[in-house]
PDB file of C-alpha atoms in Angstrom:
ATOM      1  CA  MET A   1      97.024  88.355 116.757  1.00  0.00           C
ATOM      2  CA  LEU A   2      99.211  90.129 119.292  1.00  0.00           C
ATOM      3  CA  ARG A   3     102.991  90.135 119.554  1.00  0.00           C
ATOM      4  CA  TYR A   4     104.837  91.780 122.437  1.00  0.00           C
ATOM      5  CA  VAL A   5     107.981  93.786 121.608  1.00  0.00           C
ATOM      6  CA  ASP A   6     110.365  94.060 124.569  1.00  0.00           C
ATOM      7  CA  SER A   7     112.274  97.364 124.562  1.00  0.00           C
ATOM      8  CA  THR A   8     115.188  95.820 126.476  1.00  0.00           C
ATOM      9  CA  LYS A   9     115.860  93.557 123.477  1.00  0.00           C
ATOM     10  CA  MET A  10     115.711  96.256 120.808  1.00  0.00           C
ATOM     11  CA  GLY A  11     118.644  97.389 118.731  1.00  0.00           C
ATOM     12  CA  ARG A  12     120.540 100.329 120.230  1.00  0.00           C
ATOM     13  CA  GLY A  13     122.613 103.212 119.032  1.00  0.00           C
ATOM     14  CA  GLN A  14     124.606 104.772 121.873  1.00  0.00           C
ATOM     15  CA  HIS A  15     126.938 107.609 120.898  1.00  0.00           C
ATOM     16  CA  GLY A  16     127.241 109.803 123.973  1.00  0.00           C
ATOM     17  CA  TRP A  17     125.241 112.683 122.529  1.00  0.00           C
ATOM     18  CA  LEU A  18     122.568 110.246 121.274  1.00  0.00           C
ATOM     19  CA  ASP A  19     120.883 107.182 122.760  1.00  0.00           C
ATOM     20  CA  SER A  20     118.492 105.441 120.354  1.00  0.00           C
ATOM     21  CA  HIS A  21     116.197 102.433 120.659  1.00  0.00           C
ATOM     22  CA  PHE A  22     115.493 100.910 117.236  1.00  0.00           C
ATOM     23  CA  HIS A  23     112.145  99.134 116.903  1.00  0.00           C
ATOM     24  CA  PHE A  24     113.255  97.908 113.443  1.00  0.00           C
ATOM     25  CA  SER A  25     116.562  97.353 111.659  1.00  0.00           C
ATOM     26  CA  PHE A  26     118.410 100.656 111.389  1.00  0.00           C
ATOM     27  CA  ALA A  27     122.002 101.897 111.095  1.00  0.00           C
ATOM     28  CA  ASP A  28     124.360  99.272 112.602  1.00  0.00           C
ATOM     29  CA  TYR A  29     121.459  97.190 113.952  1.00  0.00           C
ATOM     30  CA  TYR A  30     120.341  94.652 111.351  1.00  0.00           C
ATOM     31  CA  ASN A  31     117.920  91.804 111.959  1.00  0.00           C
ATOM     32  CA  PRO A  32     116.580  90.141 108.784  1.00  0.00           C
ATOM     33  CA  ASN A  33     113.490  89.084 110.737  1.00  0.00           C
ATOM     34  CA  ASN A  34     112.794  92.638 111.906  1.00  0.00           C
ATOM     35  CA  ILE A  35     112.965  94.928 108.884  1.00  0.00           C
ATOM     36  CA  GLN A  36     109.506  96.523 108.998  1.00  0.00           C
ATOM     37  CA  PHE A  37     105.899  96.066 110.037  1.00  0.00           C
ATOM     38  CA  GLY A  38     103.752  96.528 106.958  1.00  0.00           C
ATOM     39  CA  GLU A  39     104.483  99.984 105.585  1.00  0.00           C
ATOM     40  CA  LEU A  40     106.080 101.079 108.874  1.00  0.00           C
ATOM     41  CA  ARG A  41     109.802 100.912 108.092  1.00  0.00           C
ATOM     42  CA  VAL A  42     111.446 102.827 110.969  1.00  0.00           C
ATOM     43  CA  LEU A  43     110.456 103.736 114.496  1.00  0.00           C
ATOM     44  CA  ASN A  44     113.338 105.137 116.524  1.00  0.00           C
ATOM     45  CA  ASP A  45     113.077 106.366 120.103  1.00  0.00           C
ATOM     46  CA  ASP A  46     115.848 108.985 120.356  1.00  0.00           C
ATOM     47  CA  VAL A  47     117.278 110.835 123.359  1.00  0.00           C
ATOM     48  CA  VAL A  48     119.444 113.762 122.243  1.00  0.00           C
ATOM     49  CA  GLN A  49     121.655 115.702 124.652  1.00  0.00           C
ATOM     50  CA  PRO A  50     121.521 119.530 124.789  1.00  0.00           C
ATOM     51  CA  GLY A  51     123.548 121.393 122.172  1.00  0.00           C
ATOM     52  CA  THR A  52     123.730 118.386 119.842  1.00  0.00           C
ATOM     53  CA  GLY A  53     121.668 116.707 117.162  1.00  0.00           C
ATOM     54  CA  PHE A  54     121.481 115.309 113.667  1.00  0.00           C
ATOM     55  CA  ASP A  55     123.405 117.557 111.283  1.00  0.00           C
ATOM     56  CA  THR A  56     122.175 118.159 107.734  1.00  0.00           C
ATOM     57  CA  HIS A  57     121.506 114.897 105.898  1.00  0.00           C
ATOM     58  CA  PRO A  58     119.310 113.717 102.994  1.00  0.00           C
ATOM     59  CA  HIS A  59     116.076 111.728 102.758  1.00  0.00           C
ATOM     60  CA  LYS A  60     114.151 110.419  99.770  1.00  0.00           C
ATOM     61  CA  ASP A  61     110.826 108.626  99.173  1.00  0.00           C
ATOM     62  CA  MET A  62     109.701 108.375 102.786  1.00  0.00           C
ATOM     63  CA  GLU A  63     106.895 109.848 104.910  1.00  0.00           C
ATOM     64  CA  ILE A  64     108.633 110.941 108.134  1.00  0.00           C
ATOM     65  CA  ILE A  65     106.748 111.982 111.268  1.00  0.00           C
ATOM     66  CA  SER A  66     108.520 113.108 114.445  1.00  0.00           C
ATOM     67  CA  TYR A  67     106.681 113.335 117.775  1.00  0.00           C
ATOM     68  CA  VAL A  68     108.218 115.091 120.782  1.00  0.00           C
ATOM     69  CA  ILE A  69     107.930 113.315 124.118  1.00  0.00           C
ATOM     70  CA  HIS A  70     109.849 115.940 126.095  1.00  0.00           C
ATOM     71  CA  GLY A  71     112.366 118.688 125.394  1.00  0.00           C
ATOM     72  CA  GLU A  72     112.782 120.897 122.324  1.00  0.00           C
ATOM     73  CA  LEU A  73     113.242 119.697 118.744  1.00  0.00           C
ATOM     74  CA  THR A  74     114.490 122.211 116.164  1.00  0.00           C
ATOM     75  CA  HIS A  75     114.065 121.282 112.506  1.00  0.00           C
ATOM     76  CA  LYS A  76     115.725 123.071 109.571  1.00  0.00           C
ATOM     77  CA  ASP A  77     115.498 121.975 105.943  1.00  0.00           C
ATOM     78  CA  SER A  78     116.513 122.777 102.379  1.00  0.00           C
ATOM     79  CA  MET A  79     113.066 124.234 101.622  1.00  0.00           C
ATOM     80  CA  GLY A  80     113.665 127.065 104.086  1.00  0.00           C
ATOM     81  CA  ASN A  81     111.634 125.751 107.013  1.00  0.00           C
ATOM     82  CA  GLU A  82     112.993 126.229 110.532  1.00  0.00           C
ATOM     83  CA  HIS A  83     110.763 125.462 113.524  1.00  0.00           C
ATOM     84  CA  THR A  84     111.066 124.341 117.155  1.00  0.00           C
ATOM     85  CA  LEU A  85     108.579 121.891 118.663  1.00  0.00           C
ATOM     86  CA  THR A  86     107.947 120.853 122.266  1.00  0.00           C
ATOM     87  CA  ARG A  87     106.131 118.129 124.222  1.00  0.00           C
ATOM     88  CA  GLY A  88     103.286 116.465 122.335  1.00  0.00           C
ATOM     89  CA  GLN A  89     103.853 118.405 119.128  1.00  0.00           C
ATOM     90  CA  SER A  90     104.584 116.763 115.801  1.00  0.00           C
ATOM     91  CA  GLN A  91     106.266 117.500 112.486  1.00  0.00           C
ATOM     92  CA  TYR A  92     105.837 115.861 109.098  1.00  0.00           C
ATOM     93  CA  MET A  93     108.202 115.643 106.159  1.00  0.00           C
ATOM     94  CA  SER A  94     107.404 114.004 102.840  1.00  0.00           C
ATOM     95  CA  ALA A  95     110.885 113.402 101.457  1.00  0.00           C
ATOM     96  CA  GLY A  96     109.676 112.530  97.944  1.00  0.00           C
ATOM     97  CA  THR A  97     112.230 113.309  95.239  1.00  0.00           C
ATOM     98  CA  GLY A  98     114.737 114.428  97.867  1.00  0.00           C
ATOM     99  CA  ILE A  99     115.218 116.826 100.764  1.00  0.00           C
ATOM    100  CA  PHE A 100     117.986 117.785 103.210  1.00  0.00           C
ATOM    101  CA  HIS A 101     117.273 118.588 106.844  1.00  0.00           C
ATOM    102  CA  SER A 102     118.753 118.741 110.330  1.00  0.00           C
ATOM    103  CA  GLU A 103     117.259 118.075 113.772  1.00  0.00           C
ATOM    104  CA  HIS A 104     118.874 119.545 116.889  1.00  0.00           C
ATOM    105  CA  ASN A 105     118.309 120.011 120.580  1.00  0.00           C
ATOM    106  CA  TRP A 106     119.171 123.637 121.275  1.00  0.00           C
ATOM    107  CA  GLY A 107     117.370 123.487 124.639  1.00  0.00           C
ATOM    108  CA  SER A 108     118.872 123.061 128.113  1.00  0.00           C
ATOM    109  CA  GLU A 109     117.395 119.624 128.838  1.00  0.00           C
ATOM    110  CA  PRO A 110     117.658 116.263 127.048  1.00  0.00           C
ATOM    111  CA  LEU A 111     115.281 115.894 124.107  1.00  0.00           C
ATOM    112  CA  ARG A 112     113.355 112.663 123.658  1.00  0.00           C
ATOM    113  CA  PHE A 113     111.329 112.122 120.514  1.00  0.00           C
ATOM    114  CA  ILE A 114     110.220 109.331 118.236  1.00  0.00           C
ATOM    115  CA  GLN A 115     110.663 109.381 114.512  1.00  0.00           C
ATOM    116  CA  THR A 116     108.536 107.148 112.314  1.00  0.00           C
ATOM    117  CA  TRP A 117     109.314 106.427 108.670  1.00  0.00           C
ATOM    118  CA  ILE A 118     106.392 105.176 106.614  1.00  0.00           C
ATOM    119  CA  LEU A 119     106.742 103.948 103.039  1.00  0.00           C
ATOM    120  CA  PRO A 120     104.692 106.126 100.664  1.00  0.00           C
ATOM    121  CA  ASP A 121     102.161 104.641  98.256  1.00  0.00           C
ATOM    122  CA  LYS A 122     104.409 105.650  95.356  1.00  0.00           C
ATOM    123  CA  LYS A 123     107.777 107.267  94.711  1.00  0.00           C
ATOM    124  CA  ASP A 124     108.767 110.771  93.607  1.00  0.00           C
ATOM    125  CA  TYR A 125     106.257 112.982  95.374  1.00  0.00           C
ATOM    126  CA  THR A 126     107.135 116.673  95.589  1.00  0.00           C
ATOM    127  CA  PRO A 127     108.867 117.233  98.966  1.00  0.00           C
ATOM    128  CA  ALA A 128     106.754 118.871 101.662  1.00  0.00           C
ATOM    129  CA  TYR A 129     107.043 119.885 105.325  1.00  0.00           C
ATOM    130  CA  GLY A 130     104.509 120.729 107.999  1.00  0.00           C
ATOM    131  CA  ASP A 131     104.084 120.732 111.766  1.00  0.00           C
ATOM    132  CA  TYR A 132     101.220 120.893 114.211  1.00  0.00           C
ATOM    133  CA  ARG A 133     101.256 122.232 117.760  1.00  0.00           C
ATOM    134  CA  PHE A 134      98.712 119.987 119.446  1.00  0.00           C
ATOM    135  CA  GLU A 135      97.512 120.944 122.919  1.00  0.00           C
ATOM    136  CA  PHE A 136      98.772 118.206 125.220  1.00  0.00           C
ATOM    137  CA  GLU A 137      95.513 118.090 127.199  1.00  0.00           C
ATOM    138  CA  ASP A 138      93.579 117.121 124.049  1.00  0.00           C
ATOM    139  CA  ARG A 139      94.855 113.527 124.230  1.00  0.00           C
ATOM    140  CA  TYR A 140      93.747 112.761 127.810  1.00  0.00           C
ATOM    141  CA  ASN A 141      91.319 109.821 127.860  1.00  0.00           C
ATOM    142  CA  THR A 142      90.929 109.934 124.083  1.00  0.00           C
ATOM    143  CA  TRP A 143      92.789 109.015 120.907  1.00  0.00           C
ATOM    144  CA  LEU A 144      94.014 112.273 119.423  1.00  0.00           C
ATOM    145  CA  PRO A 145      94.336 111.994 115.609  1.00  0.00           C
ATOM    146  CA  ILE A 146      97.844 113.050 114.563  1.00  0.00           C
ATOM    147  CA  ALA A 147      98.154 112.017 110.903  1.00  0.00           C
ATOM    148  CA  THR A 148      96.157 110.258 108.217  1.00  0.00           C
ATOM    149  CA  SER A 149      96.134 109.527 104.501  1.00  0.00           C
ATOM    150  CA  TYR A 150      95.291 112.259 102.004  1.00  0.00           C
ATOM    151  CA  ASP A 151      92.513 109.902 100.850  1.00  0.00           C
ATOM    152  CA  SER A 152      90.931 109.402 104.281  1.00  0.00           C
ATOM    153  CA  GLN A 153      87.299 110.424 104.623  1.00  0.00           C
ATOM    154  CA  GLU A 154      87.052 109.417 108.287  1.00  0.00           C
ATOM    155  CA  SER A 155      89.967 110.846 110.259  1.00  0.00           C
ATOM    156  CA  SER A 156      90.122 114.484 111.381  1.00  0.00           C
ATOM    157  CA  ALA A 157      93.927 114.361 111.720  1.00  0.00           C
ATOM    158  CA  PRO A 158      95.496 117.654 110.549  1.00  0.00           C
ATOM    159  CA  ILE A 159      98.671 116.068 109.141  1.00  0.00           C
ATOM    160  CA  LYS A 160      98.192 114.324 105.775  1.00  0.00           C
ATOM    161  CA  ILE A 161     100.560 111.650 104.468  1.00  0.00           C
ATOM    162  CA  HIS A 162     100.982 109.686 101.240  1.00  0.00           C
ATOM    163  CA  ALA A 163     100.228 106.317 102.846  1.00  0.00           C
ATOM    164  CA  ASP A 164      97.265 104.276 104.047  1.00  0.00           C
ATOM    165  CA  ALA A 165      98.058 104.850 107.718  1.00  0.00           C
ATOM    166  CA  ASN A 166      96.599 106.634 110.740  1.00  0.00           C
ATOM    167  CA  LEU A 167      98.601 107.900 113.709  1.00  0.00           C
ATOM    168  CA  TYR A 168      97.141 108.642 117.139  1.00  0.00           C
ATOM    169  CA  ALA A 169      98.326 109.581 120.626  1.00  0.00           C
ATOM    170  CA  ALA A 170      96.592 109.254 123.992  1.00  0.00           C
ATOM    171  CA  VAL A 171      97.288 109.747 127.696  1.00  0.00           C
ATOM    172  CA  LEU A 172      95.486 107.550 130.206  1.00  0.00           C
ATOM    173  CA  PRO A 173      95.490 108.474 133.906  1.00  0.00           C
ATOM    174  CA  GLN A 174      96.265 105.622 136.280  1.00  0.00           C
ATOM    175  CA  GLY A 175      93.414 103.105 136.451  1.00  0.00           C
ATOM    176  CA  GLU A 176      91.704 104.293 133.268  1.00  0.00           C
ATOM    177  CA  THR A 177      91.082 102.093 130.228  1.00  0.00           C
ATOM    178  CA  THR A 178      90.662 102.653 126.510  1.00  0.00           C
ATOM    179  CA  GLU A 179      89.942 100.520 123.474  1.00  0.00           C
ATOM    180  CA  PHE A 180      91.665 100.487 120.116  1.00  0.00           C
ATOM    181  CA  LYS A 181      89.910  98.705 117.284  1.00  0.00           C
ATOM    182  CA  VAL A 182      91.842  97.057 114.445  1.00  0.00           C
ATOM    183  CA  GLY A 183      89.519  95.752 111.741  1.00  0.00           C
ATOM    184  CA  LYS A 184      89.806  93.153 109.022  1.00  0.00           C
ATOM    185  CA  ASN A 185      92.880  93.533 106.813  1.00  0.00           C
ATOM    186  CA  ARG A 186      94.259  96.157 109.207  1.00  0.00           C
ATOM    187  CA  GLN A 187      97.110  96.107 111.679  1.00  0.00           C
ATOM    188  CA  ALA A 188      98.576  98.497 114.261  1.00  0.00           C
ATOM    189  CA  TYR A 189     101.851  99.108 116.050  1.00  0.00           C
ATOM    190  CA  LEU A 190     101.257 100.387 119.594  1.00  0.00           C
ATOM    191  CA  VAL A 191     104.085 102.020 121.575  1.00  0.00           C
ATOM    192  CA  LEU A 192     103.999 102.863 125.272  1.00  0.00           C
ATOM    193  CA  LEU A 193     105.994 106.095 125.339  1.00  0.00           C
ATOM    194  CA  GLU A 194     105.708 106.666 129.094  1.00  0.00           C
ATOM    195  CA  GLY A 195     104.249 104.769 132.036  1.00  0.00           C
ATOM    196  CA  LYS A 196     103.082 101.204 132.595  1.00  0.00           C
ATOM    197  CA  ALA A 197     100.035  99.542 131.049  1.00  0.00           C
ATOM    198  CA  SER A 198      98.548  96.160 130.279  1.00  0.00           C
ATOM    199  CA  VAL A 199      96.703  94.562 127.383  1.00  0.00           C
ATOM    200  CA  GLY A 200      95.157  91.334 128.610  1.00  0.00           C
ATOM    201  CA  ASP A 201      98.006  89.324 130.152  1.00  0.00           C
ATOM    202  CA  ILE A 202     100.675  91.424 128.416  1.00  0.00           C
ATOM    203  CA  GLN A 203     102.462  93.921 130.658  1.00  0.00           C
ATOM    204  CA  LEU A 204     103.937  96.953 128.921  1.00  0.00           C
ATOM    205  CA  SER A 205     106.636  99.247 130.295  1.00  0.00           C
ATOM    206  CA  THR A 206     108.045 102.474 128.892  1.00  0.00           C
ATOM    207  CA  ARG A 207     109.280 102.005 125.290  1.00  0.00           C
ATOM    208  CA  ASP A 208     107.674  98.548 124.893  1.00  0.00           C
ATOM    209  CA  ALA A 209     105.465  97.942 121.867  1.00  0.00           C
ATOM    210  CA  LEU A 210     102.717  95.642 120.673  1.00  0.00           C
ATOM    211  CA  GLU A 211     102.012  94.398 117.166  1.00  0.00           C
ATOM    212  CA  ILE A 212      98.253  94.059 116.667  1.00  0.00           C
ATOM    213  CA  VAL A 213      96.724  92.324 113.649  1.00  0.00           C
ATOM    214  CA  GLU A 214      92.955  92.268 113.010  1.00  0.00           C
ATOM    215  CA  GLU A 215      92.112  92.415 116.715  1.00  0.00           C
ATOM    216  CA  ASP A 216      90.478  94.901 119.070  1.00  0.00           C
ATOM    217  CA  VAL A 217      92.408  95.568 122.280  1.00  0.00           C
ATOM    218  CA  THR A 218      91.634  97.091 125.667  1.00  0.00           C
ATOM    219  CA  ILE A 219      94.481  99.000 127.307  1.00  0.00           C
ATOM    220  CA  ILE A 220      94.592  99.514 131.086  1.00  0.00           C
ATOM    221  CA  ALA A 221      96.883 102.186 132.564  1.00  0.00           C
ATOM    222  CA  ASN A 222      98.693 100.727 135.581  1.00  0.00           C
ATOM    223  CA  GLU A 223     100.171 104.204 136.020  1.00  0.00           C
ATOM    224  CA  GLU A 224      99.662 107.301 133.897  1.00  0.00           C
ATOM    225  CA  SER A 225     100.439 106.115 130.376  1.00  0.00           C
ATOM    226  CA  HIS A 226     101.367 108.001 127.212  1.00  0.00           C
ATOM    227  CA  LEU A 227     100.483 105.954 124.117  1.00  0.00           C
ATOM    228  CA  PHE A 228     101.281 106.249 120.422  1.00  0.00           C
ATOM    229  CA  VAL A 229      99.878 104.033 117.673  1.00  0.00           C
ATOM    230  CA  ILE A 230     100.298 103.630 113.916  1.00  0.00           C
ATOM    231  CA  GLU A 231      97.312 101.861 112.308  1.00  0.00           C
ATOM    232  CA  MET A 232      97.664 100.694 108.726  1.00  0.00           C
ATOM    233  CA  CYS A 233      96.682  98.278 105.983  1.00  0.00           C
ATOM    234  CA  ALA A 234      97.706  94.673 106.576  1.00  0.00           C
ATOM    235  CA  ALA A 235      97.065  93.437 103.034  1.00  0.00           C
ATOM    236  CA  GLU A 236     100.507  94.156 101.663  1.00  0.00           C
ATOM    237  CA  THR A 237     104.070  94.953 102.689  1.00  0.00           C
ATOM    238  CA  LEU A 238     105.584  97.767 100.668  1.00  0.00           C
ATOM    239  CA  SER A 239     109.323  97.726 100.032  1.00  0.00           C
ATOM    240  CA  TYR A 240     111.572  99.971  97.979  1.00  0.00           C
TER     241      TYR A 240
END
């Protein structure tokens, strides 16, 4: 089963310093029919202007992964971590029993990044932070593993999360194709971060998404395409 998600019909948060596209209900955007997709609770596509950002705020019981599309993302948290990430790099925060952090754009150009919130398999983990500085070239014409479950025996992803989910990124040059397999009792949420692509008769533009349930798909890059996917269990929908 495939379902196309049109980015022009997503919820929005426009605040001058911040322009967000909400794939699921978030902040002032609420749609009772669009709360989450399996254990994927939040996927926000944020553009943050230079010299601004999200001031210190709390999180609890959520696996949070941020992925930089372009610009500079500076993270600072209550555990003493402070790091700046750039294009194609990713950070992970297990909020667990509670953590405070901030995210700012101290660079000279707009920052665009996606933040994904995944429900953990249980509450009250000890908070943790990590980041990984992937080489951007390592995702050309291949699915680069970004994150996976602590229990996974198959994925080589360096970021481990407390959830049955796998995150990948890929870049396809124009005219190239790739497959993504979604097996029985599995589902995936595919986001086209940059470019134009097609899956069968479905045409995807920048920021569009595709819900995939128990189906293998072939993706064709109509122009160079930057892809991001969260693959997860389809057997249950977690909710806290």
